[in-house]
């Protein structure tokens, strides 16, 4: 088995190293790059007004890291009486590094978080969603349907890495790649744009959730495996 890791750096190289320690062949070609959004007056004001929100939801580990760095500039002590939520255990762990205790669901997507009891009765609550720019609107839409006042705080954006389609397929062939790890719908979409249908038929694609598995099938990938998690641990478990 020869495995391509497509998640952004530095996570890609870290997963490659972990897989190599397990005796597996792996290499990295990130499909997306992260770019921090500039600290605007609007971002600064939302950070200063954190204590006006009853609940704060943090979407990803990188969102948690960026939020912690910004809060550290403006809050000598963290605001109290906020309910914190994280999508995925890795996001919760990253928040814990900033001494923020967050609840997270067993699943790794918005659907899973929306099932937890604390987010059922949220009418009139002010909720802040900390995220990357763009992405899905499901969380915002459902919470608004439940009566919450929802504000989004994008702190970074994901930029597609610029690769030539022919070069990517040549690299896959030269590495004798038969398995690709793609940890988000955006990554799968970028991959699909770079791979001919023959590659999409032959490659095994490891994805983090049923939603991304469905998207992968729609984009023509024939062999899709749901790891039920985007964490390094979940991917290693499936691959080993």
PDB file of C-alpha atoms in Angstrom:
ATOM      1  CA  UNK A   1       0.000   0.000   0.000  1.00  0.00           C
ATOM      2  CA  UNK A   2       1.281   3.437  -0.970  1.00  0.00           C
ATOM      3  CA  UNK A   3      -0.687   6.286   0.621  1.00  0.00           C
ATOM      4  CA  UNK A   4      -1.058   9.920  -0.416  1.00  0.00           C
ATOM      5  CA  UNK A   5      -1.901  12.395   2.375  1.00  0.00           C
ATOM      6  CA  UNK A   6      -3.683  15.504   1.083  1.00  0.00           C
ATOM      7  CA  UNK A   7      -4.506  17.462   4.249  1.00  0.00           C
ATOM      8  CA  UNK A   8      -2.837  20.860   4.835  1.00  0.00           C
ATOM      9  CA  UNK A   9       0.569  21.223   6.446  1.00  0.00           C
ATOM     10  CA  UNK A  10       1.876  20.720   9.085  1.00  0.00           C
ATOM     11  CA  UNK A  11      -0.689  17.957   9.717  1.00  0.00           C
ATOM     12  CA  UNK A  12       0.162  16.221   6.424  1.00  0.00           C
ATOM     13  CA  UNK A  13       3.821  15.649   7.237  1.00  0.00           C
ATOM     14  CA  UNK A  14       2.954  14.611  10.782  1.00  0.00           C
ATOM     15  CA  UNK A  15       0.560  11.919   9.530  1.00  0.00           C
ATOM     16  CA  UNK A  16       3.112  10.733   6.953  1.00  0.00           C
ATOM     17  CA  UNK A  17       5.694  10.296   9.713  1.00  0.00           C
ATOM     18  CA  UNK A  18       3.227   8.391  11.908  1.00  0.00           C
ATOM     19  CA  UNK A  19       2.292   6.043   9.057  1.00  0.00           C
ATOM     20  CA  UNK A  20       5.940   5.434   8.220  1.00  0.00           C
ATOM     21  CA  UNK A  21       6.517   4.469  11.857  1.00  0.00           C
ATOM     22  CA  UNK A  22       3.806   1.837  11.332  1.00  0.00           C
ATOM     23  CA  UNK A  23       5.764   0.453   8.380  1.00  0.00           C
ATOM     24  CA  UNK A  24       3.517   1.949   5.704  1.00  0.00           C
ATOM     25  CA  UNK A  25       4.589   3.896   2.626  1.00  0.00           C
ATOM     26  CA  UNK A  26       3.183   7.416   2.649  1.00  0.00           C
ATOM     27  CA  UNK A  27       3.842  10.793   1.051  1.00  0.00           C
ATOM     28  CA  UNK A  28       2.220  14.230   1.183  1.00  0.00           C
ATOM     29  CA  UNK A  29       0.734  16.538  -1.413  1.00  0.00           C
ATOM     30  CA  UNK A  30      -1.578  19.026   0.358  1.00  0.00           C
ATOM     31  CA  UNK A  31      -4.605  20.017  -1.703  1.00  0.00           C
ATOM     32  CA  UNK A  32      -5.337  23.138   0.366  1.00  0.00           C
ATOM     33  CA  UNK A  33      -3.267  25.811   2.052  1.00  0.00           C
ATOM     34  CA  UNK A  34      -4.381  27.988   4.972  1.00  0.00           C
ATOM     35  CA  UNK A  35      -4.042  31.760   4.907  1.00  0.00           C
ATOM     36  CA  UNK A  36      -4.837  33.817   8.021  1.00  0.00           C
ATOM     37  CA  UNK A  37      -7.329  36.599   7.417  1.00  0.00           C
ATOM     38  CA  UNK A  38      -6.065  40.056   8.419  1.00  0.00           C
ATOM     39  CA  UNK A  39      -7.235  41.314  11.803  1.00  0.00           C
ATOM     40  CA  UNK A  40      -9.944  43.770  10.796  1.00  0.00           C
ATOM     41  CA  UNK A  41     -11.851  46.142  13.062  1.00  0.00           C
ATOM     42  CA  UNK A  42     -14.841  43.776  12.794  1.00  0.00           C
ATOM     43  CA  UNK A  43     -12.802  40.767  13.950  1.00  0.00           C
ATOM     44  CA  UNK A  44     -11.297  42.780  16.798  1.00  0.00           C
ATOM     45  CA  UNK A  45     -14.740  43.962  17.929  1.00  0.00           C
ATOM     46  CA  UNK A  46     -16.134  40.420  17.985  1.00  0.00           C
ATOM     47  CA  UNK A  47     -13.183  39.244  20.076  1.00  0.00           C
ATOM     48  CA  UNK A  48     -13.689  42.145  22.497  1.00  0.00           C
ATOM     49  CA  UNK A  49     -17.427  41.338  22.678  1.00  0.00           C
ATOM     50  CA  UNK A  50     -17.039  37.612  23.332  1.00  0.00           C
ATOM     51  CA  UNK A  51     -18.744  37.974  26.709  1.00  0.00           C
ATOM     52  CA  UNK A  52     -21.964  39.028  24.931  1.00  0.00           C
ATOM     53  CA  UNK A  53     -22.389  35.503  23.527  1.00  0.00           C
ATOM     54  CA  UNK A  54     -23.988  32.677  25.491  1.00  0.00           C
ATOM     55  CA  UNK A  55     -22.378  30.002  23.317  1.00  0.00           C
ATOM     56  CA  UNK A  56     -19.290  29.831  21.120  1.00  0.00           C
ATOM     57  CA  UNK A  57     -18.802  27.029  18.596  1.00  0.00           C
ATOM     58  CA  UNK A  58     -15.324  26.383  17.196  1.00  0.00           C
ATOM     59  CA  UNK A  59     -15.255  24.451  13.941  1.00  0.00           C
ATOM     60  CA  UNK A  60     -11.674  23.188  13.578  1.00  0.00           C
ATOM     61  CA  UNK A  61      -8.331  22.903  15.392  1.00  0.00           C
ATOM     62  CA  UNK A  62      -6.908  25.754  13.319  1.00  0.00           C
ATOM     63  CA  UNK A  63      -9.909  27.944  14.199  1.00  0.00           C
ATOM     64  CA  UNK A  64      -9.216  27.142  17.867  1.00  0.00           C
ATOM     65  CA  UNK A  65      -5.550  28.070  17.528  1.00  0.00           C
ATOM     66  CA  UNK A  66      -6.294  31.387  15.797  1.00  0.00           C
ATOM     67  CA  UNK A  67      -9.015  32.248  18.319  1.00  0.00           C
ATOM     68  CA  UNK A  68      -6.720  31.499  21.252  1.00  0.00           C
ATOM     69  CA  UNK A  69      -4.002  33.747  19.843  1.00  0.00           C
ATOM     70  CA  UNK A  70      -6.444  36.625  19.325  1.00  0.00           C
ATOM     71  CA  UNK A  71      -8.079  36.242  22.741  1.00  0.00           C
ATOM     72  CA  UNK A  72      -4.640  36.280  24.331  1.00  0.00           C
ATOM     73  CA  UNK A  73      -4.120  39.796  22.948  1.00  0.00           C
ATOM     74  CA  UNK A  74      -7.321  41.285  24.371  1.00  0.00           C
ATOM     75  CA  UNK A  75      -8.460  39.219  27.351  1.00  0.00           C
ATOM     76  CA  UNK A  76      -6.190  39.149  30.455  1.00  0.00           C
ATOM     77  CA  UNK A  77      -8.704  36.635  31.849  1.00  0.00           C
ATOM     78  CA  UNK A  78     -11.061  34.608  29.692  1.00  0.00           C
ATOM     79  CA  UNK A  79     -14.731  35.686  29.717  1.00  0.00           C
ATOM     80  CA  UNK A  80     -16.837  33.562  32.044  1.00  0.00           C
ATOM     81  CA  UNK A  81     -20.296  31.995  31.618  1.00  0.00           C
ATOM     82  CA  UNK A  82     -19.749  31.105  27.950  1.00  0.00           C
ATOM     83  CA  UNK A  83     -20.662  27.585  26.873  1.00  0.00           C
ATOM     84  CA  UNK A  84     -17.927  26.386  24.539  1.00  0.00           C
ATOM     85  CA  UNK A  85     -18.419  23.745  21.847  1.00  0.00           C
ATOM     86  CA  UNK A  86     -15.980  22.085  19.452  1.00  0.00           C
ATOM     87  CA  UNK A  87     -16.430  19.966  16.363  1.00  0.00           C
ATOM     88  CA  UNK A  88     -14.172  16.961  16.900  1.00  0.00           C
ATOM     89  CA  UNK A  89     -11.973  15.969  19.819  1.00  0.00           C
ATOM     90  CA  UNK A  90      -8.873  17.518  18.205  1.00  0.00           C
ATOM     91  CA  UNK A  91     -10.566  20.943  18.233  1.00  0.00           C
ATOM     92  CA  UNK A  92     -11.519  20.453  21.892  1.00  0.00           C
ATOM     93  CA  UNK A  93      -7.927  19.468  22.716  1.00  0.00           C
ATOM     94  CA  UNK A  94      -6.604  22.574  20.952  1.00  0.00           C
ATOM     95  CA  UNK A  95      -8.998  24.773  22.958  1.00  0.00           C
ATOM     96  CA  UNK A  96      -7.870  23.022  26.143  1.00  0.00           C
ATOM     97  CA  UNK A  97      -4.325  24.173  25.371  1.00  0.00           C
ATOM     98  CA  UNK A  98      -5.723  27.687  25.902  1.00  0.00           C
ATOM     99  CA  UNK A  99      -7.485  26.593  29.126  1.00  0.00           C
ATOM    100  CA  UNK A 100     -10.889  26.558  27.444  1.00  0.00           C
ATOM    101  CA  UNK A 101     -13.065  23.550  28.262  1.00  0.00           C
ATOM    102  CA  UNK A 102     -15.342  22.727  25.357  1.00  0.00           C
ATOM    103  CA  UNK A 103     -18.042  20.120  24.842  1.00  0.00           C
ATOM    104  CA  UNK A 104     -17.812  18.090  21.665  1.00  0.00           C
ATOM    105  CA  UNK A 105     -19.922  15.440  20.003  1.00  0.00           C
ATOM    106  CA  UNK A 106     -18.906  11.887  19.254  1.00  0.00           C
ATOM    107  CA  UNK A 107     -19.109  12.656  15.535  1.00  0.00           C
ATOM    108  CA  UNK A 108     -16.862  14.966  13.558  1.00  0.00           C
ATOM    109  CA  UNK A 109     -19.298  17.134  11.630  1.00  0.00           C
ATOM    110  CA  UNK A 110     -21.988  19.773  12.086  1.00  0.00           C
ATOM    111  CA  UNK A 111     -24.749  17.168  12.040  1.00  0.00           C
ATOM    112  CA  UNK A 112     -23.251  15.424  15.067  1.00  0.00           C
ATOM    113  CA  UNK A 113     -22.774  18.646  17.032  1.00  0.00           C
ATOM    114  CA  UNK A 114     -26.371  19.683  16.382  1.00  0.00           C
ATOM    115  CA  UNK A 115     -27.605  16.579  18.225  1.00  0.00           C
ATOM    116  CA  UNK A 116     -26.101  17.457  21.607  1.00  0.00           C
ATOM    117  CA  UNK A 117     -28.642  18.497  24.272  1.00  0.00           C
ATOM    118  CA  UNK A 118     -27.157  21.935  25.025  1.00  0.00           C
ATOM    119  CA  UNK A 119     -27.866  23.142  21.479  1.00  0.00           C
ATOM    120  CA  UNK A 120     -31.517  22.093  21.298  1.00  0.00           C
ATOM    121  CA  UNK A 121     -33.209  24.945  23.211  1.00  0.00           C
ATOM    122  CA  UNK A 122     -31.333  28.022  22.004  1.00  0.00           C
ATOM    123  CA  UNK A 123     -34.138  30.496  21.213  1.00  0.00           C
ATOM    124  CA  UNK A 124     -32.905  34.090  21.646  1.00  0.00           C
ATOM    125  CA  UNK A 125     -29.383  32.878  22.487  1.00  0.00           C
ATOM    126  CA  UNK A 126     -26.486  34.736  20.910  1.00  0.00           C
ATOM    127  CA  UNK A 127     -24.157  32.159  19.354  1.00  0.00           C
ATOM    128  CA  UNK A 128     -20.766  32.789  17.750  1.00  0.00           C
ATOM    129  CA  UNK A 129     -19.358  30.323  15.204  1.00  0.00           C
ATOM    130  CA  UNK A 130     -15.565  30.513  14.797  1.00  0.00           C
ATOM    131  CA  UNK A 131     -14.502  29.017  11.481  1.00  0.00           C
ATOM    132  CA  UNK A 132     -12.617  29.303   8.229  1.00  0.00           C
ATOM    133  CA  UNK A 133     -14.018  31.501   5.486  1.00  0.00           C
ATOM    134  CA  UNK A 134     -16.647  29.795   3.356  1.00  0.00           C
ATOM    135  CA  UNK A 135     -17.529  26.193   4.047  1.00  0.00           C
ATOM    136  CA  UNK A 136     -20.921  24.823   4.990  1.00  0.00           C
ATOM    137  CA  UNK A 137     -23.834  26.891   6.346  1.00  0.00           C
ATOM    138  CA  UNK A 138     -25.716  24.002   7.967  1.00  0.00           C
ATOM    139  CA  UNK A 139     -24.774  24.880  11.534  1.00  0.00           C
ATOM    140  CA  UNK A 140     -25.831  28.509  11.155  1.00  0.00           C
ATOM    141  CA  UNK A 141     -29.059  27.634   9.338  1.00  0.00           C
ATOM    142  CA  UNK A 142     -30.245  25.024  11.851  1.00  0.00           C
ATOM    143  CA  UNK A 143     -29.409  27.156  14.893  1.00  0.00           C
ATOM    144  CA  UNK A 144     -31.267  30.093  13.358  1.00  0.00           C
ATOM    145  CA  UNK A 145     -34.239  27.805  12.740  1.00  0.00           C
ATOM    146  CA  UNK A 146     -34.102  26.983  16.452  1.00  0.00           C
ATOM    147  CA  UNK A 147     -34.380  30.694  17.231  1.00  0.00           C
ATOM    148  CA  UNK A 148     -30.767  31.613  17.946  1.00  0.00           C
ATOM    149  CA  UNK A 149     -29.050  34.828  16.874  1.00  0.00           C
ATOM    150  CA  UNK A 150     -25.995  33.489  15.054  1.00  0.00           C
ATOM    151  CA  UNK A 151     -22.821  35.408  14.165  1.00  0.00           C
ATOM    152  CA  UNK A 152     -19.945  33.923  12.196  1.00  0.00           C
ATOM    153  CA  UNK A 153     -16.294  34.793  12.828  1.00  0.00           C
ATOM    154  CA  UNK A 154     -14.053  33.608   9.962  1.00  0.00           C
ATOM    155  CA  UNK A 155     -10.373  33.753  10.951  1.00  0.00           C
ATOM    156  CA  UNK A 156      -8.650  32.111   7.975  1.00  0.00           C
ATOM    157  CA  UNK A 157      -9.333  30.916   4.469  1.00  0.00           C
ATOM    158  CA  UNK A 158      -8.473  27.731   2.635  1.00  0.00           C
ATOM    159  CA  UNK A 159      -6.780  28.291  -0.716  1.00  0.00           C
ATOM    160  CA  UNK A 160      -6.486  25.477  -3.291  1.00  0.00           C
ATOM    161  CA  UNK A 161      -2.866  24.517  -3.904  1.00  0.00           C
ATOM    162  CA  UNK A 162      -1.947  25.149  -7.528  1.00  0.00           C
ATOM    163  CA  UNK A 163      -0.973  21.912  -9.260  1.00  0.00           C
ATOM    164  CA  UNK A 164      -0.940  20.778 -12.852  1.00  0.00           C
ATOM    165  CA  UNK A 165      -3.298  17.855 -13.458  1.00  0.00           C
ATOM    166  CA  UNK A 166      -0.782  15.910 -15.539  1.00  0.00           C
ATOM    167  CA  UNK A 167       1.974  16.435 -12.949  1.00  0.00           C
ATOM    168  CA  UNK A 168      -0.235  15.198 -10.103  1.00  0.00           C
ATOM    169  CA  UNK A 169      -1.180  12.017 -11.964  1.00  0.00           C
ATOM    170  CA  UNK A 170       2.483  11.440 -12.855  1.00  0.00           C
ATOM    171  CA  UNK A 171       3.401  11.747  -9.167  1.00  0.00           C
ATOM    172  CA  UNK A 172       0.688   9.267  -8.223  1.00  0.00           C
ATOM    173  CA  UNK A 173       2.036   6.799 -10.748  1.00  0.00           C
ATOM    174  CA  UNK A 174       5.681   7.278  -9.756  1.00  0.00           C
ATOM    175  CA  UNK A 175       4.791   6.624  -6.092  1.00  0.00           C
ATOM    176  CA  UNK A 176       2.628   3.626  -7.149  1.00  0.00           C
ATOM    177  CA  UNK A 177      -0.135   5.237  -5.081  1.00  0.00           C
ATOM    178  CA  UNK A 178      -3.211   3.122  -4.463  1.00  0.00           C
ATOM    179  CA  UNK A 179      -4.733   4.932  -1.457  1.00  0.00           C
ATOM    180  CA  UNK A 180      -5.499   8.616  -0.800  1.00  0.00           C
ATOM    181  CA  UNK A 181      -6.490  10.201   2.518  1.00  0.00           C
ATOM    182  CA  UNK A 182      -8.832  13.182   2.024  1.00  0.00           C
ATOM    183  CA  UNK A 183     -10.084  14.741   5.255  1.00  0.00           C
ATOM    184  CA  UNK A 184     -12.710  17.175   3.948  1.00  0.00           C
ATOM    185  CA  UNK A 185     -15.211  17.743   1.181  1.00  0.00           C
ATOM    186  CA  UNK A 186     -13.130  20.620  -0.150  1.00  0.00           C
ATOM    187  CA  UNK A 187     -10.112  18.339  -0.498  1.00  0.00           C
ATOM    188  CA  UNK A 188     -12.157  15.669  -2.276  1.00  0.00           C
ATOM    189  CA  UNK A 189     -13.526  18.279  -4.681  1.00  0.00           C
ATOM    190  CA  UNK A 190     -10.010  19.534  -5.446  1.00  0.00           C
ATOM    191  CA  UNK A 191      -8.776  15.969  -5.956  1.00  0.00           C
ATOM    192  CA  UNK A 192     -11.608  15.208  -8.365  1.00  0.00           C
ATOM    193  CA  UNK A 193     -10.584  18.179 -10.495  1.00  0.00           C
ATOM    194  CA  UNK A 194      -7.034  16.786 -10.785  1.00  0.00           C
ATOM    195  CA  UNK A 195      -7.753  13.098 -11.410  1.00  0.00           C
ATOM    196  CA  UNK A 196      -9.060  11.454 -14.561  1.00  0.00           C
ATOM    197  CA  UNK A 197     -11.935   9.011 -14.118  1.00  0.00           C
ATOM    198  CA  UNK A 198      -9.590   6.031 -14.389  1.00  0.00           C
ATOM    199  CA  UNK A 199      -7.755   7.190 -11.264  1.00  0.00           C
ATOM    200  CA  UNK A 200     -11.037   7.832  -9.473  1.00  0.00           C
ATOM    201  CA  UNK A 201     -12.100   4.284 -10.299  1.00  0.00           C
ATOM    202  CA  UNK A 202      -8.893   2.602  -9.161  1.00  0.00           C
ATOM    203  CA  UNK A 203      -7.834   4.581  -6.092  1.00  0.00           C
ATOM    204  CA  UNK A 204      -9.024   3.798  -2.576  1.00  0.00           C
ATOM    205  CA  UNK A 205     -10.213   7.045  -0.978  1.00  0.00           C
ATOM    206  CA  UNK A 206     -10.252   7.356   2.827  1.00  0.00           C
ATOM    207  CA  UNK A 207     -12.650  10.067   4.068  1.00  0.00           C
ATOM    208  CA  UNK A 208     -13.775  11.248   7.540  1.00  0.00           C
ATOM    209  CA  UNK A 209     -17.572  11.001   7.395  1.00  0.00           C
ATOM    210  CA  UNK A 210     -20.617   9.650   5.601  1.00  0.00           C
ATOM    211  CA  UNK A 211     -21.295  13.107   4.151  1.00  0.00           C
ATOM    212  CA  UNK A 212     -17.860  13.282   2.523  1.00  0.00           C
ATOM    213  CA  UNK A 213     -18.223   9.655   1.379  1.00  0.00           C
ATOM    214  CA  UNK A 214     -21.477  10.563  -0.391  1.00  0.00           C
ATOM    215  CA  UNK A 215     -19.829  13.591  -2.010  1.00  0.00           C
ATOM    216  CA  UNK A 216     -16.901  11.411  -3.141  1.00  0.00           C
ATOM    217  CA  UNK A 217     -19.264   8.973  -4.808  1.00  0.00           C
ATOM    218  CA  UNK A 218     -21.043  11.836  -6.565  1.00  0.00           C
ATOM    219  CA  UNK A 219     -17.650  13.013  -7.875  1.00  0.00           C
ATOM    220  CA  UNK A 220     -16.905   9.618  -9.370  1.00  0.00           C
ATOM    221  CA  UNK A 221     -14.728   7.891  -6.764  1.00  0.00           C
ATOM    222  CA  UNK A 222     -15.573   4.194  -6.808  1.00  0.00           C
ATOM    223  CA  UNK A 223     -13.754   2.885  -3.727  1.00  0.00           C
ATOM    224  CA  UNK A 224     -14.581   5.096  -0.743  1.00  0.00           C
ATOM    225  CA  UNK A 225     -13.909   4.127   2.884  1.00  0.00           C
ATOM    226  CA  UNK A 226     -15.367   6.094   5.804  1.00  0.00           C
ATOM    227  CA  UNK A 227     -12.861   6.398   8.676  1.00  0.00           C
ATOM    228  CA  UNK A 228     -15.532   7.911  10.968  1.00  0.00           C
ATOM    229  CA  UNK A 229     -13.168  10.694  11.986  1.00  0.00           C
ATOM    230  CA  UNK A 230     -10.660  13.146  10.551  1.00  0.00           C
ATOM    231  CA  UNK A 231      -8.098  12.760  13.325  1.00  0.00           C
ATOM    232  CA  UNK A 232      -4.697  11.196  12.838  1.00  0.00           C
ATOM    233  CA  UNK A 233      -5.769   8.358  15.137  1.00  0.00           C
ATOM    234  CA  UNK A 234      -8.868   7.579  13.059  1.00  0.00           C
ATOM    235  CA  UNK A 235      -6.893   7.525   9.811  1.00  0.00           C
ATOM    236  CA  UNK A 236      -4.095   5.367  11.216  1.00  0.00           C
ATOM    237  CA  UNK A 237      -6.627   2.902  12.602  1.00  0.00           C
ATOM    238  CA  UNK A 238      -8.269   2.431   9.197  1.00  0.00           C
ATOM    239  CA  UNK A 239      -5.017   2.263   7.256  1.00  0.00           C
ATOM    240  CA  UNK A 240      -3.230  -0.126   9.609  1.00  0.00           C
TER     241      UNK A 240
END
